[in-house]
Amino acid sequence: MYSSSQTDNARPFLTWQRILDWAQEHYRYRIFNRDEKVPARAGLLYLVHRGAIRLVGNSQISASLKQKHSTSRIPLVAAEEAFLGFVGAGQPFEIVAQSPFNLQSFAHIDQTAVIWLYWHDLDNWPHFRREVLDAFRHQHQRKLLWLSTLGQRRTIDRLLGFLTLLIEEYGEPCEQGYYLPWTLTHAQIGSAIGSTRVTVTRLMGKLRQRNLIQHYGDNLICMPTEAVHQQRA
Amino acid sequence: MYSSSQTDNARPFLTWQRILDWAQEHYRYRIFNRDEKVPARAGLLYLVHRGAIRLVGNSQISASLKQKHSTSRIPLVAAEEAFLGFVGAGQPFEIVAQSPFNLQSFAHIDQTAVIWLYWHDLDNWPHFRREVLDAFRHQHQRKLLWLSTLGQRRTIDRLLGFLTLLIEEYGEPCEQGYYLPWTLTHAQIGSAIGSTRVTVTRLMGKLRQRNLIQHYGDNLICMPTEAVHQQRA
């Protein structure tokens, strides 16, 4: 949980433990396999206990399919799915169904454990509710930064901005710098930045040539410390 | 304010009036001209009393400027500015400074009135604080939808998705359907969807030809009712 004092040490372990006990007692706790859909409903609040959630958006808007008196016989293409970010352990998420887009949540890794509650269940833990709401404030600010980078015209800038934001938020230290502890396919990255798998593969190569990113371990992305510093300069 | 019961009638006018009185008494109330910068600081909470705020993000990340041993003598281009959305009357906003992006707020129209508070000032109005936090939750969900449309590959789809979301949130009824009550330049739209002024102008023409959008009044954008229904079908 993103706590108001912004340090891990201040994390309210006691409250978490109580909520965890309560959730298991009330069958509000479930473990998901990798890529399994978390059937989140509007009006409920979800807390990630372990693992990571992947948020995905489905667009039902397409300018081309809406032509009046269209005589096209081309079958409707599957709605484009966009990767919208991760929700890590200790973080809350919620899905409010809103046309013309459709938000969904998936376990991004095996053994992802999720608790769910009604908002009024938090009446017993007002401090915790405040923290949940502060966590959403924080997530909202992060999404504004994400929108900033998606407004950039050149795809390579959007790609670098996107990776920088993810590693800034979820990165774990390694010898070379910081790495993103979860894999993302090039198709998933493309779906986040309005590009294609092929283009992402090509541009990732360019970023590696310029030493702005590196491979790490088994298919993970690392950002060397000097690249991070350069960008902040 | 986006209130929990989601109706305008439930808007807590009494609390608003008290906060307004308090803000004016404590010189926490200021009126801005169109395009004037609202000097928002991290840690403070801002409430729009009248008018509309335009949020803008500045990216300091660019893959091309970070080349090691670059021999380029091309001068640094000005950082790209991205339009990140509006904050309407009754809505809160905050700016948390976070590298490598820089968020800013501007009055979008004349006579935009803004109140500012420290979060602890809200200790006197716990219900109101709850509403502010719920409003941020709502804004966060809207930004996820916005990210969904920016993940679409084709610029015309991103453009239509972007306009649909804005009109869905801020649209006011007119004879043909709903219109966005504020102007946006094609450059501003381009900066939001990762495109250029020229491309936006061309694609807006296409959307008009397909009757997905229309002109309204003095340079405003209207979405005809049938287009809205088509998209939700």
XYZ file of C-alpha atoms in Angstrom:
466
model
C 0.000 0.000 0.000
C 1.237 3.438 -0.881
C 1.202 4.958 2.571
C 1.050 8.622 3.392
C 4.527 8.640 4.875
C 5.809 6.985 1.695
C 8.114 4.510 3.389
C 7.787 0.773 3.387
C 8.476 0.649 7.095
C 5.344 2.628 7.788
C 3.206 0.024 6.032
C 0.396 -0.836 8.399
C 1.171 -4.519 8.737
C -1.235 -4.949 11.601
C -4.232 -3.695 9.664
C -3.184 -5.708 6.624
C -2.977 -8.847 8.731
C -6.442 -8.222 10.157
C -7.911 -7.614 6.733
C -6.206 -10.717 5.411
C -7.625 -12.829 8.261
C -11.055 -11.332 7.711
C -10.886 -11.971 3.954
C -9.886 -15.617 4.380
C -12.591 -16.159 6.995
C -15.206 -14.643 4.706
C -14.031 -16.395 1.515
C -12.968 -13.116 -0.027
C -9.518 -14.385 -0.896
C -8.526 -16.188 -4.091
C -5.340 -17.219 -5.835
C -5.088 -16.925 -9.605
C -2.856 -18.529 -12.201
C -0.866 -16.539 -14.689
C -3.096 -14.822 -17.299
C -6.244 -15.971 -15.527
C -8.962 -13.344 -15.596
C -9.882 -11.776 -12.255
C -13.665 -11.401 -12.532
C -13.784 -7.901 -11.066
C -17.146 -6.205 -10.728
C -17.990 -2.529 -10.463
C -18.628 -1.335 -6.924
C -16.177 -3.744 -5.346
C -12.693 -2.940 -4.168
C -9.816 -5.334 -4.840
C -6.506 -5.576 -2.998
C -3.497 -7.406 -4.388
C -1.967 -9.483 -1.608
C 0.724 -11.240 -3.660
C 1.849 -11.210 -7.256
C 0.736 -8.626 -9.792
C -2.391 -7.680 -11.695
C -2.371 -6.568 -15.322
C -5.048 -4.046 -16.282
C -6.300 -4.200 -19.852
C -8.733 -1.991 -21.760
C -10.869 -3.014 -24.701
C -11.938 -0.333 -27.055
C -15.247 -0.634 -28.829
C -14.689 2.526 -30.812
C -13.445 2.431 -34.334
C -13.933 5.188 -36.844
C -13.884 2.812 -39.771
C -16.613 0.474 -38.574
C -19.019 3.321 -38.014
C -19.356 4.494 -41.575
C -22.923 5.214 -42.403
C -24.368 3.002 -45.093
C -21.178 1.024 -45.033
C -21.132 -1.649 -47.691
C -18.042 -3.254 -46.285
C -18.207 -7.024 -45.990
C -15.001 -7.244 -44.060
C -15.749 -9.018 -40.800
C -15.428 -6.970 -37.649
C -11.924 -7.238 -36.279
C -11.515 -8.211 -32.668
C -11.524 -5.183 -30.400
C -8.048 -3.871 -29.748
C -6.767 -4.674 -26.291
C -4.559 -2.122 -24.574
C -2.193 -2.787 -21.692
C -3.006 -0.176 -19.026
C -0.495 -1.006 -16.335
C 0.261 -3.184 -13.355
C -1.131 -3.261 -9.858
C 1.516 -4.633 -7.507
C 1.296 -6.326 -4.119
C -0.245 -4.125 -1.446
C -2.036 -1.976 -4.018
C -5.789 -1.597 -4.543
C -7.646 -1.644 -7.833
C -11.205 -1.356 -9.031
C -12.992 -1.756 -12.337
C -15.826 0.600 -13.091
C -17.574 -0.565 -16.223
C -17.922 2.322 -18.610
C -18.796 2.249 -22.259
C -17.432 2.675 -24.854
C -14.434 1.018 -23.231
C -14.266 -2.081 -21.178
C -11.671 -2.575 -18.461
C -10.492 -6.005 -17.361
C -7.962 -7.409 -14.910
C -5.750 -10.496 -15.222
C -3.237 -12.167 -12.940
C 0.079 -11.256 -14.530
C 2.048 -13.983 -12.733
C 1.289 -17.309 -11.091
C 0.082 -17.358 -7.500
C -1.366 -13.869 -7.670
C -3.567 -13.524 -4.578
C -6.453 -11.067 -4.468
C -8.802 -9.938 -1.685
C -12.110 -8.271 -2.448
C -14.360 -6.106 -0.328
C -17.349 -3.851 -0.536
C -16.442 -0.267 0.204
C -18.636 -0.347 3.306
C -16.579 -3.276 4.635
C -13.878 -0.669 5.178
C -16.095 1.178 7.672
C -14.314 -0.887 10.322
C -10.908 0.339 9.165
C -11.235 4.058 8.431
C -7.465 4.586 8.402
C -7.080 1.831 5.905
C -9.819 3.298 3.703
C -7.943 6.574 3.729
C -4.819 4.751 2.585
C -6.688 2.995 -0.184
C -8.007 6.334 -1.409
C -4.533 7.865 -1.188
C -3.207 4.939 -3.213
C -5.762 5.716 -5.930
C -4.650 9.369 -5.853
C -1.108 8.196 -6.411
C -2.129 5.835 -9.229
C -4.046 8.699 -10.821
C -0.952 10.907 -10.815
C 1.067 8.088 -12.378
C -1.530 7.755 -15.144
C -1.230 11.474 -15.884
C 2.500 10.961 -16.390
C 1.729 7.988 -18.593
C -0.634 10.152 -20.670
C 2.165 12.726 -20.974
C 4.431 10.240 -22.642
C 1.683 8.866 -24.906
C 1.161 12.391 -26.209
C 4.670 12.356 -27.695
C 4.673 12.119 -31.459
C 7.572 9.777 -32.052
C 6.940 6.153 -31.166
C 10.467 5.651 -29.809
C 9.939 8.501 -27.323
C 6.625 6.993 -26.204
C 8.334 3.613 -25.825
C 11.193 5.013 -23.750
C 8.829 7.108 -21.618
C 6.588 4.102 -21.022
C 9.488 1.858 -19.958
C 10.969 4.600 -17.774
C 7.693 5.079 -15.912
C 7.220 1.346 -15.341
C 10.769 0.864 -14.088
C 10.568 3.998 -11.959
C 7.480 2.594 -10.257
C 8.173 -1.140 -10.085
C 11.892 -1.455 -10.803
C 14.110 -3.551 -8.580
C 17.820 -2.893 -8.227
C 20.351 -5.006 -10.113
C 24.029 -4.623 -10.917
C 23.496 -2.485 -14.000
C 20.656 -0.356 -12.646
C 16.988 -1.205 -12.229
C 14.940 -3.940 -13.899
C 11.243 -4.537 -14.357
C 10.506 -7.728 -12.405
C 7.789 -8.928 -14.818
C 7.881 -9.821 -18.485
C 5.891 -7.920 -21.062
C 5.543 -9.107 -24.644
C 6.324 -6.698 -27.444
C 2.679 -7.000 -28.476
C 1.597 -5.889 -24.991
C 4.002 -2.944 -25.078
C 2.730 -2.016 -28.542
C -0.866 -2.126 -27.297
C 0.029 0.391 -24.573
C 1.782 2.934 -26.785
C -0.378 2.777 -29.907
C 2.084 0.742 -31.954
C 2.628 -2.775 -33.261
C 4.655 -5.746 -32.092
C 6.968 -5.428 -35.089
C 7.699 -1.761 -34.499
C 8.289 -2.321 -30.785
C 10.800 -5.085 -31.550
C 12.670 -2.799 -33.933
C 12.692 0.187 -31.556
C 13.703 -1.918 -28.542
C 16.746 -2.875 -30.617
C 17.533 0.798 -31.169
C 17.194 1.607 -27.473
C 19.545 -1.268 -26.662
C 22.082 -0.009 -29.211
C 22.028 3.367 -27.494
C 22.410 1.588 -24.160
C 19.186 3.109 -22.866
C 17.888 -0.360 -22.003
C 19.521 -3.762 -21.566
C 18.459 -7.387 -21.365
C 18.283 -8.732 -17.849
C 18.052 -12.379 -16.875
C 15.359 -14.347 -18.576
C 13.618 -11.884 -20.872
C 13.404 -8.970 -18.448
C 14.130 -5.329 -19.232
C 16.784 -3.396 -17.352
C 17.483 0.335 -17.414
C 21.143 1.115 -16.716
C 21.696 3.658 -13.956
C 23.444 6.106 -16.275
C 20.466 6.081 -18.653
C 18.142 6.891 -15.778
C 20.410 9.741 -14.668
C 20.756 11.062 -18.194
C 17.012 11.247 -18.514
C 16.633 13.088 -15.242
C 19.397 15.548 -16.019
C -17.918 17.494 -7.294
C -18.513 13.951 -8.370
C -20.682 12.871 -5.494
C -21.275 9.347 -4.333
C -24.918 9.422 -5.305
C -23.892 10.689 -8.735
C -26.632 13.278 -9.091
C -26.196 16.992 -9.262
C -28.973 17.487 -6.763
C -26.993 15.682 -4.108
C -24.134 18.141 -4.472
C -23.344 19.307 -0.969
C -23.992 22.993 -1.553
C -23.805 23.811 2.120
C -20.302 22.443 2.523
C -19.220 24.075 -0.708
C -20.527 27.418 0.479
C -18.675 27.077 3.764
C -15.449 26.144 2.033
C -15.890 29.021 -0.383
C -16.397 31.486 2.494
C -13.406 30.066 4.303
C -11.229 30.275 1.175
C -12.148 33.898 0.501
C -11.571 34.843 4.126
C -8.148 33.173 4.080
C -7.093 34.502 0.668
C -7.121 31.030 -0.809
C -9.282 32.061 -3.748
C -8.044 33.446 -7.044
C -9.460 34.157 -10.468
C -7.385 33.441 -13.561
C -7.508 34.655 -17.132
C -7.644 32.340 -20.092
C -4.362 30.426 -20.567
C -2.907 31.876 -17.392
C -0.819 29.359 -15.496
C -2.189 28.216 -12.151
C 0.953 27.940 -10.016
C 0.020 24.640 -8.393
C 2.411 23.126 -5.875
C 2.779 19.526 -4.756
C 1.080 18.766 -1.457
C -1.731 21.244 -1.979
C -5.233 20.454 -3.087
C -7.007 22.639 -5.641
C -10.741 22.967 -6.246
C -12.210 24.522 -9.372
C -15.026 26.823 -8.348
C -15.848 28.249 -11.789
C -14.547 27.760 -15.291
C -12.229 24.961 -16.322
C -8.631 23.923 -15.805
C -6.467 22.412 -18.541
C -3.870 19.905 -17.381
C -0.690 19.713 -19.437
C 2.302 17.400 -19.202
C 5.832 18.172 -20.322
C 8.012 15.296 -21.204
C 11.721 15.543 -20.631
C 12.369 12.142 -22.144
C 13.507 11.798 -25.688
C 15.311 8.799 -27.066
C 17.116 10.854 -29.679
C 18.634 13.407 -27.326
C 20.087 10.726 -25.121
C 22.424 9.179 -27.618
C 25.774 8.593 -26.085
C 28.576 10.521 -27.761
C 26.013 12.253 -29.900
C 27.615 14.524 -32.435
C 24.352 16.142 -33.398
C 24.464 19.900 -33.520
C 20.752 20.253 -33.891
C 19.558 22.465 -31.043
C 17.367 20.835 -28.427
C 13.743 21.123 -29.392
C 11.357 22.491 -26.827
C 9.901 19.734 -24.674
C 6.701 18.328 -26.093
C 3.611 19.481 -24.267
C 0.720 17.046 -23.964
C -2.886 17.958 -23.223
C -3.961 15.678 -20.352
C -7.563 16.708 -19.863
C -9.896 19.176 -18.225
C -10.910 19.690 -14.634
C -14.380 21.214 -14.556
C -16.211 23.282 -11.953
C -16.710 21.450 -8.678
C -13.789 19.102 -9.363
C -10.507 18.819 -7.447
C -7.042 18.555 -8.890
C -3.499 18.285 -7.637
C -0.070 18.387 -9.196
C 2.534 16.072 -7.796
C 5.878 16.958 -9.323
C 7.488 13.819 -10.632
C 10.402 13.527 -12.971
C 10.909 12.765 -15.803
C 7.603 14.474 -16.528
C 6.334 17.766 -15.372
C 2.635 18.460 -14.876
C 1.162 21.943 -15.129
C -2.269 23.521 -14.915
C -3.707 26.456 -16.831
C -7.016 28.278 -16.774
C -8.721 27.078 -19.942
C -11.256 29.916 -20.033
C -11.520 33.426 -18.645
C -12.745 33.908 -15.098
C -11.634 30.484 -13.966
C -11.782 30.559 -10.159
C -9.670 28.235 -8.047
C -9.539 27.517 -4.300
C -6.515 25.916 -2.697
C -6.122 24.082 0.594
C -3.722 21.937 2.496
C -5.030 18.426 2.917
C -5.173 18.929 6.681
C -7.481 21.921 6.155
C -10.051 19.284 5.222
C -9.895 17.820 8.733
C -12.834 20.094 9.501
C -14.877 18.631 6.657
C -14.313 14.851 6.690
C -17.301 14.204 4.439
C -15.991 16.638 1.933
C -12.545 15.034 2.044
C -14.173 11.712 1.268
C -15.881 13.286 -1.728
C -12.637 14.779 -2.961
C -10.979 11.371 -2.748
C -13.929 9.753 -4.524
C -13.637 12.386 -7.244
C -9.986 11.402 -7.738
C -11.070 7.744 -7.935
C -13.485 8.704 -10.672
C -10.870 10.775 -12.523
C -8.483 7.831 -12.290
C -11.023 5.506 -13.922
C -11.565 8.056 -16.711
C -7.814 8.187 -17.322
C -7.735 4.399 -17.669
C -10.362 4.708 -20.402
C -8.292 7.454 -22.001
C -5.241 5.164 -21.937
C -7.362 2.467 -23.585
C -8.052 4.663 -26.563
C -4.449 5.875 -26.818
C -3.377 2.241 -27.122
C -5.246 1.983 -30.423
C -2.936 1.800 -33.397
C -4.772 3.953 -35.891
C -4.682 7.674 -35.240
C -8.282 8.183 -36.383
C -9.475 5.647 -33.781
C -7.494 7.402 -31.059
C -8.943 10.722 -32.186
C -12.526 9.468 -32.141
C -12.032 7.715 -28.799
C -10.508 10.856 -27.302
C -13.371 13.091 -28.480
C -15.984 10.555 -27.369
C -14.537 10.407 -23.853
C -14.363 14.198 -23.539
C -17.918 14.680 -24.768
C -19.187 11.818 -22.630
C -17.722 13.515 -19.557
C -18.220 17.218 -20.262
C -20.714 17.309 -23.132
C -23.749 19.568 -22.983
C -26.922 18.799 -24.897
C -27.698 20.598 -28.147
C -30.139 20.001 -30.996
C -27.910 17.553 -32.844
C -26.567 15.704 -29.832
C -23.887 16.729 -27.344
C -21.153 19.332 -27.709
C -17.917 20.001 -25.880
C -18.410 23.425 -24.241
C -14.737 24.444 -24.604
C -12.548 24.927 -27.645
C -9.470 22.827 -28.243
C -6.973 23.617 -30.970
C -5.974 20.883 -33.371
C -2.439 21.191 -31.986
C -3.766 20.523 -28.467
C -5.719 17.498 -29.682
C -2.643 16.247 -31.504
C -0.549 16.618 -28.357
C -3.009 14.388 -26.491
C -3.141 11.564 -29.022
C 0.480 11.455 -30.145
C -0.147 13.137 -33.489
C 0.352 16.472 -35.246
C -1.853 19.476 -35.883
C -1.852 18.753 -39.615
C -2.930 15.126 -39.188
C -5.647 16.075 -36.702
C -7.054 18.641 -39.144
C -7.171 16.031 -41.906
C -8.747 13.335 -39.713
C -11.310 15.720 -38.206
C -12.416 16.318 -41.805
C -12.833 12.584 -42.302
C -14.864 12.208 -39.110
C -17.100 15.077 -40.236
C -17.604 13.449 -43.644
C -18.736 10.286 -41.878
C -21.005 12.418 -39.691
C -19.315 11.169 -36.544
C -18.685 14.759 -35.463
C -20.102 18.124 -36.504
C -19.244 21.793 -36.098
C -21.191 23.525 -33.396
C -21.455 27.268 -32.882
C -18.199 29.128 -32.778
C -15.546 26.489 -33.269
C -16.956 23.873 -30.896
C -17.197 20.138 -31.557
C -20.517 18.327 -31.471
C -21.171 14.605 -31.544
C -24.529 13.773 -33.144
C -26.755 11.542 -31.037
C -26.822 8.779 -33.661
C -23.004 8.633 -33.694
C -22.964 8.219 -29.926
C -25.559 5.463 -30.162
C -23.749 3.745 -32.999
C -20.580 3.624 -30.965
C -22.317 2.153 -27.964
C -24.154 -0.445 -29.983
